[in-house]
Tab-separated table of C-alpha atoms in Angstrom:
chain	number	residue	atom	x	y	z
A	1	MET	CA	13.508	-36.460	-59.200
A	2	THR	CA	12.238	-39.909	-58.292
A	3	LEU	CA	9.256	-41.236	-60.208
A	4	ASP	CA	6.526	-43.316	-58.630
A	5	GLU	CA	6.400	-46.252	-61.051
A	6	GLU	CA	2.797	-47.174	-60.286
A	7	ARG	CA	1.593	-43.623	-60.747
A	8	LEU	CA	3.689	-43.242	-63.896
A	9	ASN	CA	2.201	-46.400	-65.375
A	10	ARG	CA	-1.304	-45.127	-64.694
A	11	HIS	CA	-0.544	-41.908	-66.563
A	12	VAL	CA	1.005	-43.830	-69.447
A	13	GLN	CA	-2.110	-46.016	-69.636
A	14	THR	CA	-4.318	-42.946	-69.634
A	15	ALA	CA	-2.302	-41.397	-72.447
A	16	LEU	CA	-2.362	-44.675	-74.390
A	17	ASN	CA	-6.134	-44.860	-74.040
A	18	ASP	CA	-6.482	-41.292	-75.285
A	19	PHE	CA	-4.079	-41.861	-78.162
A	20	GLY	CA	-6.149	-44.872	-79.190
A	21	ALA	CA	-9.346	-42.842	-78.877
A	22	THR	CA	-7.884	-40.069	-81.043
A	23	ALA	CA	-6.924	-42.552	-83.765
A	24	HIS	CA	-10.302	-44.238	-83.350
A	25	ALA	CA	-12.353	-41.061	-83.936
A	26	PRO	CA	-11.920	-40.835	-87.730
A	27	LEU	CA	-12.742	-44.533	-88.002
A	28	VAL	CA	-16.060	-43.940	-86.230
A	29	VAL	CA	-16.809	-41.154	-88.704
A	30	ILE	CA	-15.931	-43.472	-91.608
A	31	GLY	CA	-18.103	-46.238	-90.188
A	32	ASP	CA	-20.996	-43.815	-89.851
A	33	GLU	CA	-20.585	-42.301	-93.318
A	34	LEU	CA	-20.199	-45.636	-95.137
A	35	GLY	CA	-23.034	-47.354	-93.303
A	36	LEU	CA	-20.785	-49.972	-91.705
A	37	TYR	CA	-22.453	-49.745	-88.293
A	38	GLU	CA	-25.953	-49.630	-89.753
A	39	THR	CA	-25.278	-52.680	-91.927
A	40	LEU	CA	-23.839	-54.634	-89.011
A	41	ALA	CA	-26.911	-53.780	-86.971
A	42	ASP	CA	-29.306	-54.816	-89.733
A	43	ALA	CA	-27.499	-57.775	-91.329
A	44	GLY	CA	-24.966	-59.019	-88.756
A	45	PRO	CA	-23.258	-61.120	-87.607
A	46	LEU	CA	-20.975	-60.745	-90.624
A	47	THR	CA	-17.440	-61.628	-91.587
A	48	SER	CA	-15.244	-58.867	-92.963
A	49	ASP	CA	-15.939	-60.258	-96.450
A	50	GLY	CA	-19.651	-60.136	-95.788
A	51	LEU	CA	-19.626	-56.565	-94.481
A	52	ALA	CA	-17.475	-55.398	-97.385
A	53	GLU	CA	-19.838	-57.020	-99.870
A	54	GLU	CA	-22.929	-55.553	-98.197
A	55	THR	CA	-21.461	-52.028	-98.167
A	56	ASP	CA	-19.540	-52.141	-101.462
A	57	THR	CA	-16.239	-51.438	-99.707
A	58	ALA	CA	-12.762	-53.008	-99.812
A	59	GLU	CA	-12.441	-56.076	-97.583
A	60	ARG	CA	-8.888	-55.448	-96.417
A	61	TYR	CA	-9.809	-52.018	-95.087
A	62	VAL	CA	-12.994	-53.368	-93.545
A	63	ARG	CA	-11.108	-56.195	-91.827
A	64	GLU	CA	-8.721	-53.798	-90.115
A	65	TRP	CA	-11.561	-51.439	-89.246
A	66	LEU	CA	-13.563	-54.242	-87.642
A	67	ARG	CA	-10.624	-55.335	-85.522
A	68	SER	CA	-10.054	-51.798	-84.281
A	69	GLN	CA	-13.754	-51.495	-83.444
A	70	ALA	CA	-13.755	-54.796	-81.585
A	71	ALA	CA	-10.640	-53.811	-79.621
A	72	GLY	CA	-12.402	-50.636	-78.529
A	73	GLY	CA	-15.609	-52.407	-77.528
A	74	TYR	CA	-17.635	-50.748	-80.272
A	75	VAL	CA	-18.227	-54.016	-82.142
A	76	THR	CA	-18.645	-57.563	-80.805
A	77	TYR	CA	-16.381	-60.301	-82.203
A	78	ASP	CA	-17.023	-64.065	-82.164
A	79	PRO	CA	-13.659	-65.844	-82.626
A	80	GLU	CA	-15.335	-69.203	-83.307
A	81	THR	CA	-17.147	-67.922	-86.407
A	82	ASP	CA	-14.866	-64.991	-87.253
A	83	ARG	CA	-17.964	-62.811	-87.415
A	84	TYR	CA	-18.730	-59.362	-86.081
A	85	SER	CA	-21.990	-57.921	-84.796
A	86	LEU	CA	-23.523	-55.108	-82.762
A	87	THR	CA	-25.396	-55.654	-79.525
A	88	PRO	CA	-28.645	-53.671	-79.221
A	89	GLU	CA	-26.804	-51.227	-76.953
A	90	GLN	CA	-23.921	-50.769	-79.396
A	91	ALA	CA	-26.431	-50.236	-82.191
A	92	ALA	CA	-28.267	-47.570	-80.170
A	93	VAL	CA	-25.042	-45.601	-79.767
A	94	LEU	CA	-23.579	-46.111	-83.247
A	95	ALA	CA	-26.202	-47.143	-85.791
A	96	ASP	CA	-29.601	-45.719	-84.841
A	97	GLU	CA	-29.913	-42.000	-85.602
A	98	THR	CA	-33.325	-41.947	-83.922
A	99	SER	CA	-31.856	-43.086	-80.600
A	100	PRO	CA	-31.199	-40.430	-77.930
A	101	ALA	CA	-28.028	-42.413	-77.144
A	102	PHE	CA	-26.665	-41.964	-80.697
A	103	MET	CA	-23.082	-40.692	-80.440
A	104	ALA	CA	-21.439	-41.304	-83.820
A	105	GLY	CA	-22.042	-37.704	-84.869
A	106	ASN	CA	-20.086	-36.384	-81.898
A	107	PHE	CA	-16.888	-37.868	-83.279
A	108	GLY	CA	-17.369	-35.796	-86.404
A	109	VAL	CA	-17.607	-32.677	-84.244
A	110	ALA	CA	-14.298	-33.390	-82.515
A	111	LEU	CA	-12.539	-34.425	-85.712
A	112	SER	CA	-13.627	-31.406	-87.760
A	113	ALA	CA	-12.924	-28.977	-84.911
A	114	ALA	CA	-9.346	-30.241	-84.700
A	115	ARG	CA	-8.640	-29.404	-88.343
A	116	ILE	CA	-7.843	-25.779	-87.484
A	117	GLU	CA	-5.417	-26.704	-84.678
A	118	PRO	CA	-2.677	-24.324	-85.975
A	119	ARG	CA	-5.148	-21.429	-85.903
A	120	LEU	CA	-6.232	-22.348	-82.377
A	121	ALA	CA	-2.642	-22.632	-81.167
A	122	GLU	CA	-1.986	-19.111	-82.431
A	123	ALA	CA	-5.110	-17.895	-80.612
A	124	PHE	CA	-3.717	-19.373	-77.389
A	125	ARG	CA	-0.632	-17.168	-77.864
A	126	THR	CA	-2.502	-13.975	-78.753
A	127	GLY	CA	-5.740	-14.345	-76.796
A	128	GLU	CA	-7.780	-13.433	-79.867
A	129	GLY	CA	-10.926	-15.276	-80.831
A	130	VAL	CA	-11.538	-17.767	-83.607
A	131	GLY	CA	-14.774	-17.168	-85.456
A	132	TRP	CA	-17.426	-19.787	-86.017
A	133	HIS	CA	-17.026	-19.181	-89.746
A	134	GLU	CA	-13.312	-20.025	-89.601
A	135	HIS	CA	-13.966	-23.702	-88.884
A	136	ASP	CA	-14.014	-26.477	-91.452
A	137	ASP	CA	-17.422	-26.758	-93.118
A	138	ASP	CA	-17.778	-30.340	-91.884
A	139	LEU	CA	-18.118	-29.026	-88.320
A	140	PHE	CA	-21.520	-27.461	-88.985
A	141	HIS	CA	-22.867	-30.659	-90.540
A	142	ALA	CA	-21.437	-32.745	-87.697
A	143	ILE	CA	-23.069	-30.554	-85.048
A	144	ALA	CA	-26.462	-30.956	-86.715
A	145	HIS	CA	-25.877	-34.713	-87.002
A	146	SER	CA	-24.863	-35.060	-83.363
A	147	TRP	CA	-27.572	-32.965	-81.697
A	148	ARG	CA	-30.665	-33.776	-83.749
A	149	PRO	CA	-31.242	-37.194	-82.065
A	150	GLN	CA	-31.417	-35.474	-78.666
A	151	TYR	CA	-33.882	-32.899	-79.921
A	152	ALA	CA	-35.968	-35.509	-81.737
A	153	ALA	CA	-36.150	-37.662	-78.607
A	154	HIS	CA	-36.877	-34.968	-76.030
A	155	LEU	CA	-37.934	-31.599	-77.444
A	156	VAL	CA	-41.599	-32.209	-78.203
A	157	ASP	CA	-42.243	-35.099	-75.803
A	158	ASP	CA	-40.415	-33.854	-72.703
A	159	TRP	CA	-38.916	-30.376	-72.805
A	160	ILE	CA	-41.746	-28.236	-74.157
A	161	PRO	CA	-44.376	-29.964	-71.957
A	162	ALA	CA	-42.181	-29.158	-68.931
A	163	LEU	CA	-42.623	-25.425	-69.589
A	164	GLU	CA	-45.480	-23.411	-68.145
A	165	GLY	CA	-48.260	-23.012	-70.727
A	166	VAL	CA	-46.007	-23.209	-73.783
A	167	GLU	CA	-47.404	-26.396	-75.301
A	168	GLU	CA	-50.911	-24.978	-75.197
A	169	THR	CA	-49.740	-21.769	-76.859
A	170	LEU	CA	-48.000	-23.646	-79.663
A	171	ARG	CA	-50.974	-25.901	-80.285
A	172	ALA	CA	-53.254	-22.876	-80.528
A	173	GLY	CA	-50.854	-20.974	-82.788
A	174	GLY	CA	-47.899	-19.036	-81.422
A	175	ARG	CA	-44.982	-17.050	-82.809
A	176	VAL	CA	-41.609	-18.685	-82.210
A	177	ALA	CA	-38.018	-17.528	-82.704
A	178	ASP	CA	-35.289	-20.197	-82.640
A	179	VAL	CA	-32.102	-18.230	-81.942
A	180	GLY	CA	-28.854	-19.927	-82.952
A	181	CYS	CA	-30.732	-22.478	-85.043
A	182	GLY	CA	-27.755	-23.756	-87.064
A	183	HIS	CA	-29.016	-26.157	-89.740
A	184	GLY	CA	-32.545	-25.824	-88.414
A	185	ALA	CA	-33.044	-29.269	-86.890
A	186	SER	CA	-34.811	-27.861	-83.823
A	187	THR	CA	-36.820	-25.347	-85.850
A	188	VAL	CA	-38.137	-27.976	-88.232
A	189	LEU	CA	-38.966	-30.446	-85.460
A	190	MET	CA	-41.099	-27.819	-83.727
A	191	ALA	CA	-42.768	-26.785	-86.975
A	192	GLU	CA	-43.683	-30.397	-87.705
A	193	ALA	CA	-45.138	-30.865	-84.222
A	194	TYR	CA	-47.109	-27.605	-84.038
A	195	PRO	CA	-48.712	-26.875	-87.426
A	196	GLU	CA	-50.737	-23.934	-86.116
A	197	SER	CA	-47.627	-21.964	-85.106
A	198	THR	CA	-45.148	-19.976	-87.170
A	199	PHE	CA	-41.389	-20.045	-86.729
A	200	VAL	CA	-38.307	-17.972	-87.466
A	201	GLY	CA	-34.895	-19.615	-87.322
A	202	ILE	CA	-32.030	-17.210	-86.641
A	203	ASP	CA	-28.305	-17.779	-87.022
A	204	ALA	CA	-25.323	-15.557	-87.791
A	205	HIS	CA	-23.742	-18.193	-90.073
A	206	GLU	CA	-25.160	-17.760	-93.575
A	207	PRO	CA	-24.204	-21.238	-94.924
A	208	SER	CA	-26.031	-22.813	-91.975
A	209	ILE	CA	-29.130	-20.749	-92.728
A	210	ASP	CA	-28.961	-21.937	-96.350
A	211	ALA	CA	-28.871	-25.529	-95.099
A	212	ALA	CA	-31.764	-24.827	-92.716
A	213	ARG	CA	-33.914	-23.516	-95.555
A	214	ARG	CA	-33.273	-26.708	-97.507
A	215	ARG	CA	-34.142	-28.808	-94.458
A	216	ALA	CA	-37.442	-26.955	-93.977
A	217	ASP	CA	-38.298	-27.323	-97.655
A	218	ASP	CA	-37.544	-31.062	-97.586
A	219	ALA	CA	-39.743	-31.446	-94.495
A	220	GLY	CA	-42.645	-29.617	-96.129
A	221	VAL	CA	-42.847	-26.836	-93.525
A	222	ALA	CA	-41.250	-23.974	-95.466
A	223	ASP	CA	-44.608	-22.174	-95.680
A	224	ARG	CA	-44.555	-21.666	-91.878
A	225	VAL	CA	-40.821	-21.302	-91.269
A	226	ASP	CA	-38.664	-18.327	-92.188
A	227	PHE	CA	-34.931	-18.027	-91.620
A	228	GLU	CA	-32.863	-14.924	-90.949
A	229	VAL	CA	-29.116	-14.336	-90.941
A	230	ALA	CA	-28.613	-12.302	-87.769
A	231	THR	CA	-26.995	-12.368	-84.343
A	232	ALA	CA	-28.798	-13.009	-81.078
A	233	LYS	CA	-28.548	-9.266	-80.346
A	234	SER	CA	-29.873	-8.029	-83.680
A	235	TYR	CA	-32.562	-10.328	-85.065
A	236	ASP	CA	-35.817	-8.779	-86.234
A	237	GLY	CA	-39.321	-9.140	-84.913
A	238	ALA	CA	-41.178	-8.616	-81.671
A	239	ALA	CA	-44.009	-10.079	-79.611
A	240	TYR	CA	-42.744	-13.632	-79.861
A	241	ASP	CA	-44.622	-16.020	-77.598
A	242	PHE	CA	-41.718	-18.424	-77.377
A	243	VAL	CA	-37.982	-18.054	-77.990
A	244	THR	CA	-35.593	-21.005	-77.974
A	245	THR	CA	-31.811	-21.283	-77.863
A	246	PHE	CA	-30.340	-24.766	-78.222
A	247	ASP	CA	-26.755	-25.361	-77.083
A	248	ALA	CA	-25.735	-21.920	-78.302
A	249	PHE	CA	-26.135	-19.417	-75.465
A	250	HIS	CA	-22.661	-20.194	-74.107
A	251	ASP	CA	-21.168	-19.477	-77.575
A	252	MET	CA	-22.269	-15.840	-77.492
A	253	GLY	CA	-19.683	-13.154	-76.828
A	254	ASP	CA	-22.215	-10.978	-75.014
A	255	PRO	CA	-24.756	-13.348	-73.451
A	256	VAL	CA	-26.172	-10.560	-71.296
A	257	GLY	CA	-26.818	-8.425	-74.371
A	258	ALA	CA	-28.349	-11.426	-76.122
A	259	ALA	CA	-30.613	-12.054	-73.130
A	260	ALA	CA	-31.679	-8.402	-73.137
A	261	HIS	CA	-32.606	-8.589	-76.827
A	262	VAL	CA	-34.591	-11.783	-76.279
A	263	ARG	CA	-36.390	-10.045	-73.411
A	264	ASP	CA	-37.248	-7.113	-75.686
A	265	THR	CA	-38.643	-9.396	-78.397
A	266	LEU	CA	-40.816	-11.538	-76.095
A	267	THR	CA	-44.404	-10.861	-75.155
A	268	ASP	CA	-44.901	-9.901	-71.517
A	269	ASP	CA	-46.006	-13.434	-70.675
A	270	GLY	CA	-43.663	-15.166	-73.123
A	271	THR	CA	-41.101	-17.869	-72.395
A	272	TRP	CA	-37.470	-18.331	-73.360
A	273	MET	CA	-36.236	-21.928	-73.348
A	274	ILE	CA	-32.457	-22.277	-73.051
A	275	VAL	CA	-30.959	-25.711	-73.635
A	276	GLU	CA	-27.360	-26.081	-72.481
A	277	LEU	CA	-24.834	-28.861	-72.027
A	278	PHE	CA	-25.168	-30.583	-68.669
A	279	ALA	CA	-22.820	-28.999	-66.131
A	280	ASN	CA	-22.502	-28.606	-62.395
A	281	ASP	CA	-21.676	-25.229	-60.894
A	282	ARG	CA	-18.386	-26.267	-59.254
A	283	VAL	CA	-15.353	-27.152	-61.376
A	284	GLU	CA	-14.514	-30.150	-59.208
A	285	ASP	CA	-17.956	-31.622	-59.873
A	286	ASN	CA	-17.339	-31.509	-63.628
A	287	LEU	CA	-14.073	-33.461	-63.550
A	288	ASN	CA	-15.607	-36.534	-65.133
A	289	PRO	CA	-16.054	-37.938	-68.675
A	290	MET	CA	-18.892	-35.536	-69.517
A	291	GLY	CA	-16.911	-32.595	-68.196
A	292	ARG	CA	-13.780	-33.608	-70.074
A	293	ALA	CA	-15.678	-33.833	-73.356
A	294	ALA	CA	-17.471	-30.527	-72.787
A	295	TYR	CA	-14.431	-28.577	-71.573
A	296	SER	CA	-12.412	-29.908	-74.518
A	297	ILE	CA	-15.024	-28.984	-77.111
A	298	SER	CA	-15.438	-25.638	-75.374
A	299	THR	CA	-11.703	-24.999	-75.739
A	300	LEU	CA	-11.793	-25.924	-79.430
A	301	ILE	CA	-15.044	-24.233	-80.466
A	302	CYS	CA	-17.180	-22.401	-77.911
A	303	THR	CA	-14.687	-20.203	-76.049
A	304	PRO	CA	-12.844	-19.093	-79.231
A	305	CYS	CA	-16.210	-18.277	-80.834
A	306	ALA	CA	-17.280	-16.088	-77.915
A	307	LEU	CA	-13.888	-14.357	-77.815
A	308	ASP	CA	-14.233	-13.564	-81.526
A	309	GLN	CA	-17.341	-11.564	-80.674
A	310	GLU	CA	-17.434	-8.998	-77.891
A	311	GLY	CA	-16.019	-11.474	-75.397
A	312	GLU	CA	-17.594	-9.526	-72.552
A	313	ARG	CA	-18.613	-12.610	-70.577
A	314	VAL	CA	-17.314	-15.890	-72.007
A	315	LEU	CA	-19.422	-18.584	-70.393
A	316	GLY	CA	-17.894	-21.701	-71.938
A	317	ALA	CA	-19.770	-24.955	-72.381
A	318	GLN	CA	-19.703	-25.814	-68.667
A	319	ALA	CA	-21.180	-22.607	-67.293
A	320	GLY	CA	-23.619	-24.498	-65.073
A	321	GLU	CA	-26.948	-23.283	-63.801
A	322	ALA	CA	-25.443	-20.444	-61.752
A	323	GLY	CA	-23.549	-19.024	-64.741
A	324	ILE	CA	-26.597	-19.209	-67.002
A	325	ARG	CA	-28.802	-17.671	-64.321
A	326	ASP	CA	-26.461	-14.724	-63.783
A	327	ALA	CA	-26.287	-13.881	-67.490
A	328	VAL	CA	-30.029	-14.276	-68.037
A	329	THR	CA	-31.109	-12.224	-65.032
A	330	ASP	CA	-28.492	-9.557	-65.782
A	331	GLY	CA	-30.157	-9.348	-69.196
A	332	GLY	CA	-33.489	-8.400	-67.626
A	333	PHE	CA	-35.310	-11.662	-66.904
A	334	SER	CA	-36.871	-11.992	-63.463
A	335	ARG	CA	-37.074	-15.781	-63.237
A	336	LEU	CA	-35.082	-18.782	-64.382
A	337	ARG	CA	-35.765	-22.365	-63.407
A	338	ARG	CA	-34.433	-25.757	-64.426
A	339	ALA	CA	-37.430	-27.302	-66.173
A	340	ALA	CA	-35.898	-30.584	-67.352
A	341	GLU	CA	-32.612	-32.390	-67.779
A	342	THR	CA	-30.998	-35.359	-69.498
A	343	PRO	CA	-27.511	-36.827	-69.020
A	344	LEU	CA	-26.338	-34.457	-71.780
A	345	ASN	CA	-28.504	-31.348	-71.368
A	346	LEU	CA	-30.002	-28.888	-68.926
A	347	VAL	CA	-33.243	-27.198	-69.981
A	348	PHE	CA	-34.040	-23.796	-68.471
A	349	GLU	CA	-37.233	-21.745	-68.534
A	350	ALA	CA	-36.725	-17.974	-68.373
A	351	LYS	CA	-39.634	-15.620	-67.784
A	352	PRO	CA	-39.721	-11.809	-68.086
């Protein structure tokens, strides 16, 4: 077999880039956890000595970390002063948790998901699922850390106003169920924005519900927010005016059954908002950086989770609008429309 040297070199470069990115991921998590990015953004430009002193860390580690960050384009280096800094754009991605461009938390998701690689490899051989609860505990914290900036930036200002009549209902006082709430970031944000409404956060993962209760208590909204350990097909209550599902519908082993239960628990004129990862309907249109990230995370987390449940219709994280529509309408909803979108999310409005 004759190799095309130019093509081979391109593949080697791709693999080298990915190897570097894999080694880089834990360093992003460390920089986030130790406040290295935040300190650079606030106090930079700094030498490695200066950053170590500001963050009470060891200079020799910090020096090597800074050089790796500069090589990857995450930090800016000035060779004349031997100082490092963050541009406003780098800071938005790495240091500002209020920025919708904040991405540092996503590295924690990938890193913690990879910790059960032997279990996932065995699932590849057997076809069995891997339960949400089988993952490292850091995964659940990382998911909350990575998604909250998106919700904080868009949920109240953009997504809910894009829905028909929902904002008015919530301002007047509605009943809301947040299905698949995780650590409750979305639930608490809505409760803070709409003090006349009451909320129930629902998740099948009991440790996440415990964390959500603490989050609601810290935010001062616990008097209007309850949390329930239950699946999307079994949660209690009825006559909800508004049901939400944030980046979780594709994780469900029976999305049609989940949709049917949501339909049963909504008022006749209620609304279900489904927020999903951005995806096109055709595979070839998802073969890009966003698609690679989403398909990879789906292989590590979402697909195994759905297979661990009924696995009747495993959507995966790149189901696209057509896949979501089919599951929702098969579950009894008559209408589904794309109400809003961002580079990372699609926001759907389902009506009975």
